N, CA, C and O atoms as CSV, one atom per row, in Angstrom:
chain,resi,resn,atom,element,x,y,z
A,1,UNK,N,N,-45.704,-62.324,-69.169
A,1,UNK,CA,C,-44.963,-62.877,-68.732
A,1,UNK,C,C,-43.982,-61.188,-68.521
A,1,UNK,O,O,-44.133,-60.201,-69.242
A,2,UNK,N,N,-42.881,-61.327,-67.162
A,2,UNK,CA,C,-42.179,-59.529,-67.125
A,2,UNK,C,C,-40.727,-61.006,-66.758
A,2,UNK,O,O,-40.632,-62.145,-66.302
A,3,UNK,N,N,-40.068,-60.137,-67.230
A,3,UNK,CA,C,-38.792,-60.511,-66.586
A,3,UNK,C,C,-37.872,-59.701,-65.935
A,3,UNK,O,O,-37.858,-58.503,-66.216
A,4,UNK,N,N,-36.511,-60.496,-64.481
A,4,UNK,CA,C,-36.759,-59.089,-64.319
A,4,UNK,C,C,-34.891,-59.546,-64.952
A,4,UNK,O,O,-34.566,-60.462,-65.707
A,5,UNK,N,N,-33.677,-58.102,-64.021
A,5,UNK,CA,C,-32.905,-58.932,-64.703
A,5,UNK,C,C,-32.479,-57.649,-63.415
A,5,UNK,O,O,-33.101,-56.600,-63.244
A,6,UNK,N,N,-30.545,-58.392,-62.178
A,6,UNK,CA,C,-30.320,-57.793,-61.062
A,6,UNK,C,C,-29.521,-57.072,-62.017
A,6,UNK,O,O,-29.674,-57.199,-63.232
A,7,UNK,N,N,-28.313,-55.997,-61.257
A,7,UNK,CA,C,-27.092,-55.886,-61.696
A,7,UNK,C,C,-26.836,-54.477,-60.861
A,7,UNK,O,O,-27.568,-53.523,-60.599
A,8,UNK,N,N,-25.461,-54.793,-60.568
A,8,UNK,CA,C,-24.630,-53.386,-59.745
A,8,UNK,C,C,-24.241,-54.174,-58.204
A,8,UNK,O,O,-23.913,-53.674,-57.128
A,9,UNK,N,N,-24.425,-55.555,-58.599
A,9,UNK,CA,C,-23.341,-55.615,-57.319
A,9,UNK,C,C,-22.194,-56.437,-57.121
A,9,UNK,O,O,-21.885,-57.442,-57.761
A,10,UNK,N,N,-21.481,-55.805,-55.984
A,10,UNK,CA,C,-19.974,-56.618,-56.020
A,10,UNK,C,C,-19.272,-56.775,-54.734
A,10,UNK,O,O,-19.498,-57.570,-53.822
A,11,UNK,N,N,-17.934,-55.408,-54.901
A,11,UNK,CA,C,-17.553,-56.082,-53.099
A,11,UNK,C,C,-17.048,-54.596,-52.651
A,11,UNK,O,O,-16.339,-53.741,-53.181
A,12,UNK,N,N,-17.566,-54.674,-51.753
A,12,UNK,CA,C,-17.230,-52.879,-51.312
A,12,UNK,C,C,-16.779,-53.857,-49.408
A,12,UNK,O,O,-16.983,-55.006,-49.017
A,13,UNK,N,N,-16.157,-52.670,-48.775
A,13,UNK,CA,C,-16.063,-52.692,-47.204
A,13,UNK,C,C,-17.002,-52.056,-46.831
A,13,UNK,O,O,-17.412,-50.991,-47.293
A,14,UNK,N,N,-17.455,-52.734,-45.869
A,14,UNK,CA,C,-18.359,-51.717,-44.425
A,14,UNK,C,C,-17.440,-50.100,-44.730
A,14,UNK,O,O,-16.326,-49.611,-44.917
A,15,UNK,N,N,-19.514,-49.678,-44.550
A,15,UNK,CA,C,-19.313,-47.664,-45.180
A,15,UNK,C,C,-19.757,-48.080,-46.460
A,15,UNK,O,O,-20.285,-47.061,-46.904
A,16,UNK,N,N,-19.837,-48.779,-47.136
A,16,UNK,CA,C,-19.958,-48.163,-48.912
A,16,UNK,C,C,-20.648,-47.967,-49.554
A,16,UNK,O,O,-21.106,-49.106,-49.463
A,17,UNK,N,N,-21.044,-47.685,-49.992
A,17,UNK,CA,C,-22.249,-47.412,-50.844
A,17,UNK,C,C,-22.547,-48.720,-52.392
A,17,UNK,O,O,-21.688,-49.150,-53.162
A,18,UNK,N,N,-23.922,-49.006,-52.372
A,18,UNK,CA,C,-23.440,-49.080,-53.460
A,18,UNK,C,C,-25.430,-49.121,-54.321
A,18,UNK,O,O,-26.565,-49.148,-53.844
A,19,UNK,N,N,-25.028,-49.109,-55.291
A,19,UNK,CA,C,-26.732,-49.973,-55.997
A,19,UNK,C,C,-26.919,-50.840,-57.453
A,19,UNK,O,O,-26.576,-51.151,-58.594
A,20,UNK,N,N,-28.183,-50.950,-55.766
A,20,UNK,CA,C,-28.526,-52.410,-57.363
A,20,UNK,C,C,-29.478,-51.674,-58.202
A,20,UNK,O,O,-30.214,-50.775,-57.796
A,21,UNK,N,N,-29.405,-52.145,-59.466
A,21,UNK,CA,C,-30.538,-51.634,-60.394
A,21,UNK,C,C,-31.324,-52.722,-61.218
A,21,UNK,O,O,-30.444,-53.348,-61.809
A,22,UNK,N,N,-32.445,-53.208,-61.518
A,22,UNK,CA,C,-33.390,-54.440,-61.925
A,22,UNK,C,C,-33.450,-54.132,-63.021
A,22,UNK,O,O,-33.458,-52.901,-63.003
A,23,UNK,N,N,-33.507,-54.522,-64.167
A,23,UNK,CA,C,-33.743,-54.355,-65.321
A,23,UNK,C,C,-35.549,-55.499,-65.052
A,23,UNK,O,O,-35.566,-56.623,-64.550
A,24,UNK,N,N,-37.501,-54.288,-65.860
A,24,UNK,CA,C,-37.259,-55.121,-66.590
A,24,UNK,C,C,-38.470,-55.168,-67.857
A,24,UNK,O,O,-39.051,-54.435,-68.657
A,25,UNK,N,N,-38.427,-55.856,-67.638
A,25,UNK,CA,C,-39.469,-56.495,-69.634
A,25,UNK,C,C,-41.233,-56.531,-69.466
A,25,UNK,O,O,-41.694,-56.918,-68.392
A,26,UNK,N,N,-41.883,-56.235,-70.247
A,26,UNK,CA,C,-43.430,-56.358,-70.148
A,26,UNK,C,C,-43.653,-54.966,-70.072
A,26,UNK,O,O,-42.882,-54.062,-69.750
A,27,UNK,N,N,-45.029,-54.941,-70.478
A,27,UNK,CA,C,-44.865,-54.205,-71.217
A,27,UNK,C,C,-46.741,-53.016,-69.504
A,27,UNK,O,O,-47.214,-51.886,-69.384
A,28,UNK,N,N,-46.904,-54.316,-68.828
A,28,UNK,CA,C,-46.926,-53.299,-68.449
A,28,UNK,C,C,-47.165,-53.357,-66.378
A,28,UNK,O,O,-47.952,-53.425,-65.434
A,29,UNK,N,N,-45.456,-53.242,-66.927
A,29,UNK,CA,C,-44.863,-53.014,-65.281
A,29,UNK,C,C,-45.141,-51.929,-64.648
A,29,UNK,O,O,-45.233,-51.940,-63.421
A,30,UNK,N,N,-45.258,-51.210,-65.113
A,30,UNK,CA,C,-45.633,-49.612,-64.329
A,30,UNK,C,C,-47.029,-49.527,-63.194
A,30,UNK,O,O,-47.374,-48.688,-62.361
A,31,UNK,N,N,-47.823,-51.373,-63.827
A,31,UNK,CA,C,-48.790,-51.117,-62.508
A,31,UNK,C,C,-48.570,-52.046,-61.233
A,31,UNK,O,O,-49.460,-52.006,-60.384
A,32,UNK,N,N,-47.517,-52.849,-61.019
A,32,UNK,CA,C,-46.626,-53.311,-59.769
A,32,UNK,C,C,-46.538,-53.176,-59.203
A,32,UNK,O,O,-46.345,-51.969,-59.054
A,33,UNK,N,N,-46.505,-53.906,-58.051
A,33,UNK,CA,C,-46.074,-53.797,-57.270
A,33,UNK,C,C,-45.053,-54.643,-57.266
A,33,UNK,O,O,-45.341,-55.834,-57.380
A,34,UNK,N,N,-43.185,-54.148,-57.099
A,34,UNK,CA,C,-41.918,-54.495,-56.873
A,34,UNK,C,C,-41.198,-54.413,-55.143
A,34,UNK,O,O,-41.357,-53.735,-54.128
A,35,UNK,N,N,-40.619,-55.203,-55.463
A,35,UNK,CA,C,-39.587,-55.275,-53.472
A,35,UNK,C,C,-38.254,-56.899,-54.274
A,35,UNK,O,O,-38.211,-57.758,-55.154
A,36,UNK,N,N,-37.351,-56.242,-52.958
A,36,UNK,CA,C,-36.456,-56.220,-52.476
A,36,UNK,C,C,-36.115,-57.676,-52.031
A,36,UNK,O,O,-37.003,-58.087,-51.285
A,37,UNK,N,N,-35.313,-58.423,-52.199
A,37,UNK,CA,C,-34.712,-59.430,-51.327
A,37,UNK,C,C,-34.075,-60.303,-51.084
A,37,UNK,O,O,-34.242,-61.208,-51.902
A,38,UNK,N,N,-33.027,-60.635,-49.950
A,38,UNK,CA,C,-32.009,-61.650,-50.188
A,38,UNK,C,C,-32.038,-62.309,-48.950
A,38,UNK,O,O,-32.652,-62.298,-47.883
A,39,UNK,N,N,-30.601,-63.220,-49.857
A,39,UNK,CA,C,-31.104,-63.751,-49.009
A,39,UNK,C,C,-29.597,-65.003,-48.584
A,39,UNK,O,O,-29.470,-66.055,-49.212
A,40,UNK,N,N,-28.675,-64.606,-47.508
A,40,UNK,CA,C,-27.311,-64.871,-47.006
A,40,UNK,C,C,-27.062,-66.095,-46.948
A,40,UNK,O,O,-28.133,-66.701,-46.968
A,41,UNK,N,N,-25.900,-67.022,-46.864
A,41,UNK,CA,C,-25.679,-68.471,-47.059
A,41,UNK,C,C,-26.085,-68.883,-45.836
A,41,UNK,O,O,-25.758,-68.421,-44.743
A,42,UNK,N,N,-26.988,-69.990,-46.141
A,42,UNK,CA,C,-27.291,-70.806,-44.873
A,42,UNK,C,C,-28.651,-69.807,-43.901
A,42,UNK,O,O,-29.002,-69.885,-42.723
A,43,UNK,N,N,-29.117,-68.940,-45.018
A,43,UNK,CA,C,-30.223,-68.872,-44.454
A,43,UNK,C,C,-30.820,-68.193,-44.818
A,43,UNK,O,O,-30.247,-67.163,-45.173
A,44,UNK,N,N,-32.924,-68.261,-45.070
A,44,UNK,CA,C,-33.851,-67.497,-45.912
A,44,UNK,C,C,-33.708,-66.708,-45.825
A,44,UNK,O,O,-33.132,-66.067,-44.945
A,45,UNK,N,N,-34.772,-66.111,-47.825
A,45,UNK,CA,C,-34.711,-65.060,-47.661
A,45,UNK,C,C,-36.018,-63.819,-47.129
A,45,UNK,O,O,-37.109,-63.885,-46.563
A,46,UNK,N,N,-35.288,-62.916,-47.602
A,46,UNK,CA,C,-35.961,-61.939,-45.903
A,46,UNK,C,C,-36.461,-60.929,-47.429
A,46,UNK,O,O,-36.139,-60.998,-48.615
A,47,UNK,N,N,-37.367,-60.047,-46.658
A,47,UNK,CA,C,-37.347,-58.797,-47.481
A,47,UNK,C,C,-36.758,-58.235,-46.867
A,47,UNK,O,O,-36.196,-58.384,-45.782
A,48,UNK,N,N,-36.939,-56.956,-48.111
A,48,UNK,CA,C,-35.517,-55.822,-47.719
A,48,UNK,C,C,-36.248,-54.753,-48.542
A,48,UNK,O,O,-35.706,-53.729,-48.126
A,49,UNK,N,N,-36.783,-54.525,-49.085
A,49,UNK,CA,C,-38.113,-53.782,-49.690
A,49,UNK,C,C,-38.880,-53.109,-51.426
A,49,UNK,O,O,-38.797,-52.984,-52.648
A,50,UNK,N,N,-39.774,-52.830,-49.847
A,50,UNK,CA,C,-41.138,-52.874,-51.694
A,50,UNK,C,C,-41.638,-51.456,-52.194
A,50,UNK,O,O,-41.856,-50.649,-51.290
A,51,UNK,N,N,-41.714,-51.303,-52.657
A,51,UNK,CA,C,-41.974,-50.488,-53.295
A,51,UNK,C,C,-44.371,-50.114,-54.500
A,51,UNK,O,O,-45.014,-50.363,-55.520
A,52,UNK,N,N,-44.404,-49.612,-53.527
A,52,UNK,CA,C,-45.437,-49.036,-54.798
A,52,UNK,C,C,-45.432,-49.621,-56.297
A,52,UNK,O,O,-44.284,-49.960,-56.584
A,53,UNK,N,N,-46.458,-49.880,-57.482
A,53,UNK,CA,C,-46.428,-48.816,-58.365
A,53,UNK,C,C,-46.185,-47.696,-59.042
A,53,UNK,O,O,-45.410,-47.409,-59.955
A,54,UNK,N,N,-47.015,-47.098,-58.410
A,54,UNK,CA,C,-46.459,-45.131,-58.650
A,54,UNK,C,C,-45.108,-45.140,-57.936
A,54,UNK,O,O,-44.532,-44.102,-58.261
A,55,UNK,N,N,-44.616,-45.612,-57.394
A,55,UNK,CA,C,-43.915,-45.485,-56.208
A,55,UNK,C,C,-44.144,-44.064,-54.650
A,55,UNK,O,O,-43.314,-43.340,-54.100
A,56,UNK,N,N,-45.198,-44.187,-54.508
A,56,UNK,CA,C,-45.928,-43.808,-53.504
A,56,UNK,C,C,-45.485,-43.725,-52.034
A,56,UNK,O,O,-45.190,-42.778,-51.305
A,57,UNK,N,N,-45.523,-44.582,-51.922
A,57,UNK,CA,C,-45.398,-45.557,-50.999
A,57,UNK,C,C,-43.887,-47.019,-50.830
A,57,UNK,O,O,-43.673,-48.043,-51.479
A,58,UNK,N,N,-43.159,-46.360,-49.625
A,58,UNK,CA,C,-42.264,-48.117,-49.668
A,58,UNK,C,C,-41.929,-48.605,-48.504
A,58,UNK,O,O,-41.866,-47.585,-47.818
A,59,UNK,N,N,-41.677,-49.471,-47.836
A,59,UNK,CA,C,-41.486,-49.782,-46.940
A,59,UNK,C,C,-40.401,-50.865,-47.133
A,59,UNK,O,O,-39.953,-51.522,-48.072
A,60,UNK,N,N,-40.147,-50.722,-45.543
A,60,UNK,CA,C,-37.985,-51.882,-45.550
A,60,UNK,C,C,-38.187,-52.468,-43.972
A,60,UNK,O,O,-38.954,-52.480,-43.009
A,61,UNK,N,N,-36.907,-52.935,-44.472
A,61,UNK,CA,C,-37.315,-53.629,-43.200
A,61,UNK,C,C,-37.078,-53.303,-42.033
A,61,UNK,O,O,-37.519,-52.165,-42.192
A,62,UNK,N,N,-36.686,-53.304,-40.729
A,62,UNK,CA,C,-35.767,-52.414,-39.763
A,62,UNK,C,C,-34.359,-52.683,-39.913
A,62,UNK,O,O,-33.690,-51.873,-39.272
A,63,UNK,N,N,-33.482,-53.782,-40.716
A,63,UNK,CA,C,-32.931,-53.238,-40.363
A,63,UNK,C,C,-32.276,-53.049,-41.602
A,63,UNK,O,O,-31.124,-53.455,-41.757
A,64,UNK,N,N,-33.097,-52.292,-42.779
A,64,UNK,CA,C,-31.982,-51.656,-43.664
A,64,UNK,C,C,-32.632,-50.012,-43.729
A,64,UNK,O,O,-32.201,-49.052,-44.366
A,65,UNK,N,N,-34.271,-50.139,-42.474
A,65,UNK,CA,C,-34.122,-48.386,-43.090
A,65,UNK,C,C,-33.545,-47.166,-42.314
A,65,UNK,O,O,-33.487,-47.203,-41.085
A,66,UNK,N,N,-33.240,-46.399,-42.817
A,66,UNK,CA,C,-32.551,-45.341,-43.103
A,66,UNK,C,C,-31.287,-46.020,-43.411
A,66,UNK,O,O,-30.274,-45.711,-42.783
A,67,UNK,N,N,-31.276,-46.384,-43.781
A,67,UNK,CA,C,-29.687,-47.273,-44.850
A,67,UNK,C,C,-29.976,-47.269,-45.992
A,67,UNK,O,O,-28.949,-46.826,-46.505
A,68,UNK,N,N,-31.164,-47.587,-47.348
A,68,UNK,CA,C,-31.506,-48.823,-47.596
A,68,UNK,C,C,-32.515,-47.932,-48.440
A,68,UNK,O,O,-33.505,-47.835,-47.713
A,69,UNK,N,N,-32.795,-47.108,-49.832
A,69,UNK,CA,C,-33.510,-46.648,-50.644
A,69,UNK,C,C,-34.083,-47.714,-52.230
A,69,UNK,O,O,-33.390,-47.979,-53.213
A,70,UNK,N,N,-35.469,-48.102,-51.979
A,70,UNK,CA,C,-37.037,-48.746,-53.070
A,70,UNK,C,C,-36.590,-46.858,-53.114
A,70,UNK,O,O,-36.654,-46.116,-52.134
A,71,UNK,N,N,-36.077,-46.370,-54.784
A,71,UNK,CA,C,-37.193,-45.900,-56.044
A,71,UNK,C,C,-37.648,-46.814,-57.352
A,71,UNK,O,O,-37.359,-48.005,-57.467
A,72,UNK,N,N,-38.404,-46.052,-58.308
A,72,UNK,CA,C,-38.329,-46.820,-59.820
A,72,UNK,C,C,-38.609,-45.641,-60.713
A,72,UNK,O,O,-38.963,-44.491,-60.454
A,73,UNK,N,N,-38.355,-46.244,-61.798
A,73,UNK,CA,C,-39.114,-45.201,-62.772
A,73,UNK,C,C,-39.606,-45.757,-63.903
A,73,UNK,O,O,-39.041,-46.087,-64.946
A,74,UNK,N,N,-40.243,-45.791,-63.708
A,74,UNK,CA,C,-40.957,-46.295,-64.745
A,74,UNK,C,C,-41.769,-45.889,-66.789
A,74,UNK,O,O,-42.552,-46.462,-67.546
A,75,UNK,N,N,-40.971,-44.669,-66.817
A,75,UNK,CA,C,-40.626,-45.234,-68.188
A,75,UNK,C,C,-39.275,-45.805,-69.137
A,75,UNK,O,O,-39.168,-45.807,-70.363
A,76,UNK,N,N,-38.012,-46.422,-67.783
A,76,UNK,CA,C,-37.356,-46.885,-68.146
A,76,UNK,C,C,-37.645,-48.256,-67.078
A,76,UNK,O,O,-36.621,-48.704,-66.561
A,77,UNK,N,N,-39.037,-48.990,-66.692
A,77,UNK,CA,C,-39.055,-50.064,-66.069
A,77,UNK,C,C,-37.688,-51.061,-65.507
A,77,UNK,O,O,-37.278,-52.221,-65.458
A,78,UNK,N,N,-37.401,-49.828,-65.188
A,78,UNK,CA,C,-36.565,-50.288,-63.594
A,78,UNK,C,C,-36.418,-49.921,-62.187
A,78,UNK,O,O,-36.327,-48.696,-62.108
A,79,UNK,N,N,-36.363,-50.446,-61.134
A,79,UNK,CA,C,-36.484,-50.522,-60.007
A,79,UNK,C,C,-34.740,-50.144,-59.939
A,79,UNK,O,O,-33.844,-50.321,-60.764
A,80,UNK,N,N,-34.749,-49.482,-58.401
A,80,UNK,CA,C,-33.096,-49.192,-57.588
A,80,UNK,C,C,-33.359,-49.628,-56.717
A,80,UNK,O,O,-34.530,-49.596,-56.341
A,81,UNK,N,N,-32.461,-50.185,-56.060
A,81,UNK,CA,C,-32.075,-50.264,-54.303
A,81,UNK,C,C,-30.461,-49.527,-53.874
A,81,UNK,O,O,-29.647,-50.208,-53.252
A,82,UNK,N,N,-30.138,-48.077,-54.291
A,82,UNK,CA,C,-29.483,-47.011,-53.236
A,82,UNK,C,C,-29.375,-47.941,-51.792
A,82,UNK,O,O,-30.316,-48.148,-51.026
A,83,UNK,N,N,-27.941,-48.456,-51.631
A,83,UNK,CA,C,-27.617,-49.011,-50.640
A,83,UNK,C,C,-26.846,-48.164,-50.034
A,83,UNK,O,O,-25.793,-48.062,-50.664
A,84,UNK,N,N,-26.883,-47.093,-48.524
A,84,UNK,CA,C,-25.658,-46.525,-48.160
A,84,UNK,C,C,-25.372,-46.832,-46.013
A,84,UNK,O,O,-26.219,-46.907,-45.123
A,85,UNK,N,N,-23.898,-46.921,-45.950
A,85,UNK,CA,C,-23.423,-47.756,-45.155
A,85,UNK,C,C,-23.298,-49.140,-45.083
A,85,UNK,O,O,-23.164,-49.889,-44.115
A,86,UNK,N,N,-23.325,-49.223,-45.567
A,86,UNK,CA,C,-23.207,-50.846,-45.520
A,86,UNK,C,C,-22.564,-51.554,-44.957
A,86,UNK,O,O,-21.348,-51.506,-44.769
A,87,UNK,N,N,-23.478,-52.464,-44.545
A,87,UNK,CA,C,-22.149,-53.520,-43.164
A,87,UNK,C,C,-21.537,-55.343,-43.957
A,87,UNK,O,O,-21.541,-55.949,-45.029
A,88,UNK,N,N,-21.336,-55.416,-43.304
A,88,UNK,CA,C,-21.019,-57.184,-43.608
A,88,UNK,C,C,-22.795,-58.168,-42.736
A,88,UNK,O,O,-23.134,-59.351,-42.731
A,89,UNK,N,N,-23.142,-57.494,-42.425
A,89,UNK,CA,C,-23.749,-58.489,-42.831
A,89,UNK,C,C,-25.780,-58.025,-43.112
A,89,UNK,O,O,-26.891,-58.223,-42.619
A,90,UNK,N,N,-24.916,-57.152,-44.521
A,90,UNK,CA,C,-25.893,-56.629,-45.880
A,90,UNK,C,C,-25.566,-58.205,-47.024
A,90,UNK,O,O,-26.286,-58.584,-47.947
A,91,UNK,N,N,-23.491,-59.215,-46.243
A,91,UNK,CA,C,-24.044,-59.789,-46.340
A,91,UNK,C,C,-24.807,-60.322,-47.523
A,91,UNK,O,O,-25.714,-60.816,-46.854
A,92,UNK,N,N,-25.357,-60.785,-49.558
A,92,UNK,CA,C,-26.131,-62.114,-49.840
A,92,UNK,C,C,-26.196,-61.889,-51.077
A,92,UNK,O,O,-25.267,-61.565,-51.816
A,93,UNK,N,N,-27.616,-62.102,-51.421
A,93,UNK,CA,C,-27.680,-62.328,-52.902
A,93,UNK,C,C,-28.637,-61.721,-53.277
A,93,UNK,O,O,-29.555,-62.122,-52.561
A,94,UNK,N,N,-29.125,-60.784,-54.153
A,94,UNK,CA,C,-30.283,-59.567,-54.451
A,94,UNK,C,C,-31.583,-60.406,-55.090
A,94,UNK,O,O,-31.213,-61.323,-55.824
A,95,UNK,N,N,-32.643,-60.308,-54.991
A,95,UNK,CA,C,-33.374,-60.283,-55.987
A,95,UNK,C,C,-34.283,-59.692,-55.432
A,95,UNK,O,O,-34.666,-59.631,-54.264
A,96,UNK,N,N,-34.739,-59.075,-56.751
A,96,UNK,CA,C,-35.423,-58.124,-57.082
A,96,UNK,C,C,-37.013,-59.279,-57.768
A,96,UNK,O,O,-36.550,-60.365,-58.116
A,97,UNK,N,N,-37.715,-59.254,-57.865
A,97,UNK,CA,C,-39.130,-59.872,-57.096
A,97,UNK,C,C,-40.541,-58.898,-57.900
A,97,UNK,O,O,-40.462,-57.675,-58.015
A,98,UNK,N,N,-41.326,-59.413,-58.214
A,98,UNK,CA,C,-42.622,-58.630,-58.852
A,98,UNK,C,C,-43.505,-59.062,-58.858
A,98,UNK,O,O,-43.673,-60.232,-59.204
A,99,UNK,N,N,-45.015,-57.778,-58.226
A,99,UNK,CA,C,-45.961,-59.442,-58.292
A,99,UNK,C,C,-47.183,-58.444,-59.236
A,99,UNK,O,O,-47.587,-57.282,-59.289
A,100,UNK,N,N,-47.413,-59.742,-59.874
A,100,UNK,CA,C,-48.125,-58.539,-61.127
A,100,UNK,C,C,-49.578,-59.594,-60.748
A,100,UNK,O,O,-50.537,-59.504,-61.515
A,101,UNK,N,N,-49.642,-60.339,-59.827
A,101,UNK,CA,C,-50.995,-60.524,-59.415
A,101,UNK,C,C,-51.575,-59.433,-58.876
A,101,UNK,O,O,-52.747,-59.498,-58.506
A,102,UNK,N,N,-50.949,-58.444,-58.772
A,102,UNK,CA,C,-51.913,-56.958,-58.167
A,102,UNK,C,C,-51.439,-56.071,-58.836
A,102,UNK,O,O,-50.332,-55.606,-58.565
A,103,UNK,N,N,-52.283,-55.577,-60.010
A,103,UNK,CA,C,-51.855,-54.570,-60.474
A,103,UNK,C,C,-52.874,-53.475,-59.952
A,103,UNK,O,O,-54.067,-53.530,-59.655
A,104,UNK,N,N,-51.594,-52.091,-59.959
A,104,UNK,CA,C,-52.834,-50.309,-59.332
A,104,UNK,C,C,-52.459,-51.253,-57.504
A,104,UNK,O,O,-51.968,-50.428,-56.734
A,105,UNK,N,N,-52.553,-52.113,-57.102
A,105,UNK,CA,C,-52.098,-52.255,-55.536
A,105,UNK,C,C,-51.974,-50.959,-54.775
A,105,UNK,O,O,-50.869,-50.460,-54.987
A,106,UNK,N,N,-52.561,-50.395,-54.136
A,106,UNK,CA,C,-52.645,-49.270,-52.770
A,106,UNK,C,C,-50.546,-49.914,-52.150
A,106,UNK,O,O,-49.469,-49.329,-52.259
A,107,UNK,N,N,-50.814,-50.908,-51.727
A,107,UNK,CA,C,-50.115,-50.151,-50.874
A,107,UNK,C,C,-48.281,-52.016,-51.153
A,107,UNK,O,O,-48.577,-52.586,-52.204
A,108,UNK,N,N,-47.506,-52.418,-50.786
A,108,UNK,CA,C,-46.708,-53.344,-51.710
A,108,UNK,C,C,-46.345,-54.378,-50.561
A,108,UNK,O,O,-46.007,-53.998,-49.440
A,109,UNK,N,N,-46.425,-55.488,-50.863
A,109,UNK,CA,C,-46.275,-56.727,-50.278
A,109,UNK,C,C,-45.054,-56.763,-50.008
A,109,UNK,O,O,-44.005,-56.696,-50.649
A,110,UNK,N,N,-45.462,-56.925,-48.558
A,110,UNK,CA,C,-44.008,-57.466,-47.747
A,110,UNK,C,C,-43.509,-59.068,-47.602
A,110,UNK,O,O,-43.230,-59.455,-46.467
A,111,UNK,N,N,-43.427,-59.712,-48.375
A,111,UNK,CA,C,-43.889,-61.153,-47.498
A,111,UNK,C,C,-43.971,-61.931,-49.002
A,111,UNK,O,O,-44.983,-61.818,-49.693
A,112,UNK,N,N,-42.233,-63.124,-49.652
A,112,UNK,CA,C,-42.230,-63.324,-50.815
A,112,UNK,C,C,-43.656,-63.860,-52.044
A,112,UNK,O,O,-44.134,-63.853,-53.178
A,113,UNK,N,N,-43.764,-64.462,-49.949
A,113,UNK,CA,C,-45.614,-65.538,-51.647
A,113,UNK,C,C,-45.782,-64.753,-52.433
A,113,UNK,O,O,-45.535,-65.094,-53.590
A,114,UNK,N,N,-46.313,-63.241,-52.168
A,114,UNK,CA,C,-46.361,-62.109,-52.487
A,114,UNK,C,C,-46.536,-62.237,-54.412
A,114,UNK,O,O,-47.316,-62.179,-55.363
A,115,UNK,N,N,-45.147,-62.445,-53.981
A,115,UNK,CA,C,-44.555,-61.922,-55.445
A,115,UNK,C,C,-43.465,-63.459,-56.503
A,115,UNK,O,O,-42.556,-64.259,-56.282
A,116,UNK,N,N,-44.790,-62.858,-58.125
A,116,UNK,CA,C,-43.945,-63.978,-58.705
A,116,UNK,C,C,-43.237,-64.640,-59.751
A,116,UNK,O,O,-43.149,-65.724,-60.328
A,117,UNK,N,N,-42.796,-63.541,-59.729
A,117,UNK,CA,C,-41.367,-63.272,-60.810
A,117,UNK,C,C,-39.892,-62.853,-60.180
A,117,UNK,O,O,-39.749,-62.001,-59.303
A,118,UNK,N,N,-38.939,-63.531,-60.726
A,118,UNK,CA,C,-37.488,-63.585,-59.287
A,118,UNK,C,C,-37.257,-63.446,-60.672
A,118,UNK,O,O,-37.589,-64.114,-61.651
A,119,UNK,N,N,-36.297,-61.921,-60.432
A,119,UNK,CA,C,-34.789,-62.162,-60.739
A,119,UNK,C,C,-33.285,-63.032,-60.759
A,119,UNK,O,O,-32.631,-63.436,-59.798
A,120,UNK,N,N,-33.156,-63.088,-61.445
A,120,UNK,CA,C,-31.703,-64.366,-60.500
A,120,UNK,C,C,-30.195,-63.848,-59.738
A,120,UNK,O,O,-29.077,-64.317,-59.528
A,121,UNK,N,N,-30.702,-62.998,-59.569
A,121,UNK,CA,C,-29.480,-62.431,-58.592
A,121,UNK,C,C,-29.011,-61.794,-58.386
A,121,UNK,O,O,-29.993,-61.116,-58.689
A,122,UNK,N,N,-28.124,-60.910,-58.018
A,122,UNK,CA,C,-26.867,-60.027,-58.039
A,122,UNK,C,C,-26.649,-59.993,-56.667
A,122,UNK,O,O,-27.192,-59.230,-55.867
A,123,UNK,N,N,-25.359,-61.349,-56.302
A,123,UNK,CA,C,-24.588,-60.584,-55.270
A,123,UNK,C,C,-23.914,-59.845,-54.895
A,123,UNK,O,O,-22.780,-59.887,-55.372
A,124,UNK,N,N,-24.222,-58.723,-53.810
A,124,UNK,CA,C,-23.125,-57.767,-52.797
A,124,UNK,C,C,-23.270,-58.510,-51.679
A,124,UNK,O,O,-24.107,-59.000,-50.922
A,125,UNK,N,N,-21.310,-58.311,-52.027
A,125,UNK,CA,C,-20.360,-58.436,-50.657
A,125,UNK,C,C,-19.971,-57.178,-49.885
A,125,UNK,O,O,-19.656,-56.085,-50.357
A,126,UNK,N,N,-20.113,-57.798,-47.729
A,126,UNK,CA,C,-19.067,-56.558,-47.618
A,126,UNK,C,C,-17.863,-57.218,-46.580
A,126,UNK,O,O,-17.654,-58.333,-46.100
A,127,UNK,N,N,-17.306,-56.092,-46.528
A,127,UNK,CA,C,-16.143,-56.599,-45.968
A,127,UNK,C,C,-15.637,-55.923,-44.573
A,127,UNK,O,O,-15.247,-54.761,-44.461
A,128,UNK,N,N,-15.705,-56.680,-43.761
A,128,UNK,CA,C,-15.302,-55.151,-42.252
A,128,UNK,C,C,-14.087,-54.358,-42.283
A,128,UNK,O,O,-13.886,-53.504,-41.420
């Protein structure tokens, strides 16, 4: 079992930065690919970023590339999403997710169906 708890969301202005954290429980967290997804009102949940178990490879949606950075600290069982130059269209509930079915995978999946553990989400609101 893996439990994920996101934090760090809030209300900011366009151009500001936020750092989201996802604290994970479970002994094997460090072996799982991890991802961040988001869901805006009336829209489907979409991929934002993903990172391999080692942190050696990262993947981003085109809409956030160059502005967001995913990272992980396996010693602290935490995954981060640094979000810079935020735009109103980044407004959404942000979820972290773990792919426990693919330990030590050489890549990190970018589709939500591959992830089997999810946090409760944290709201990010960007005003113009």
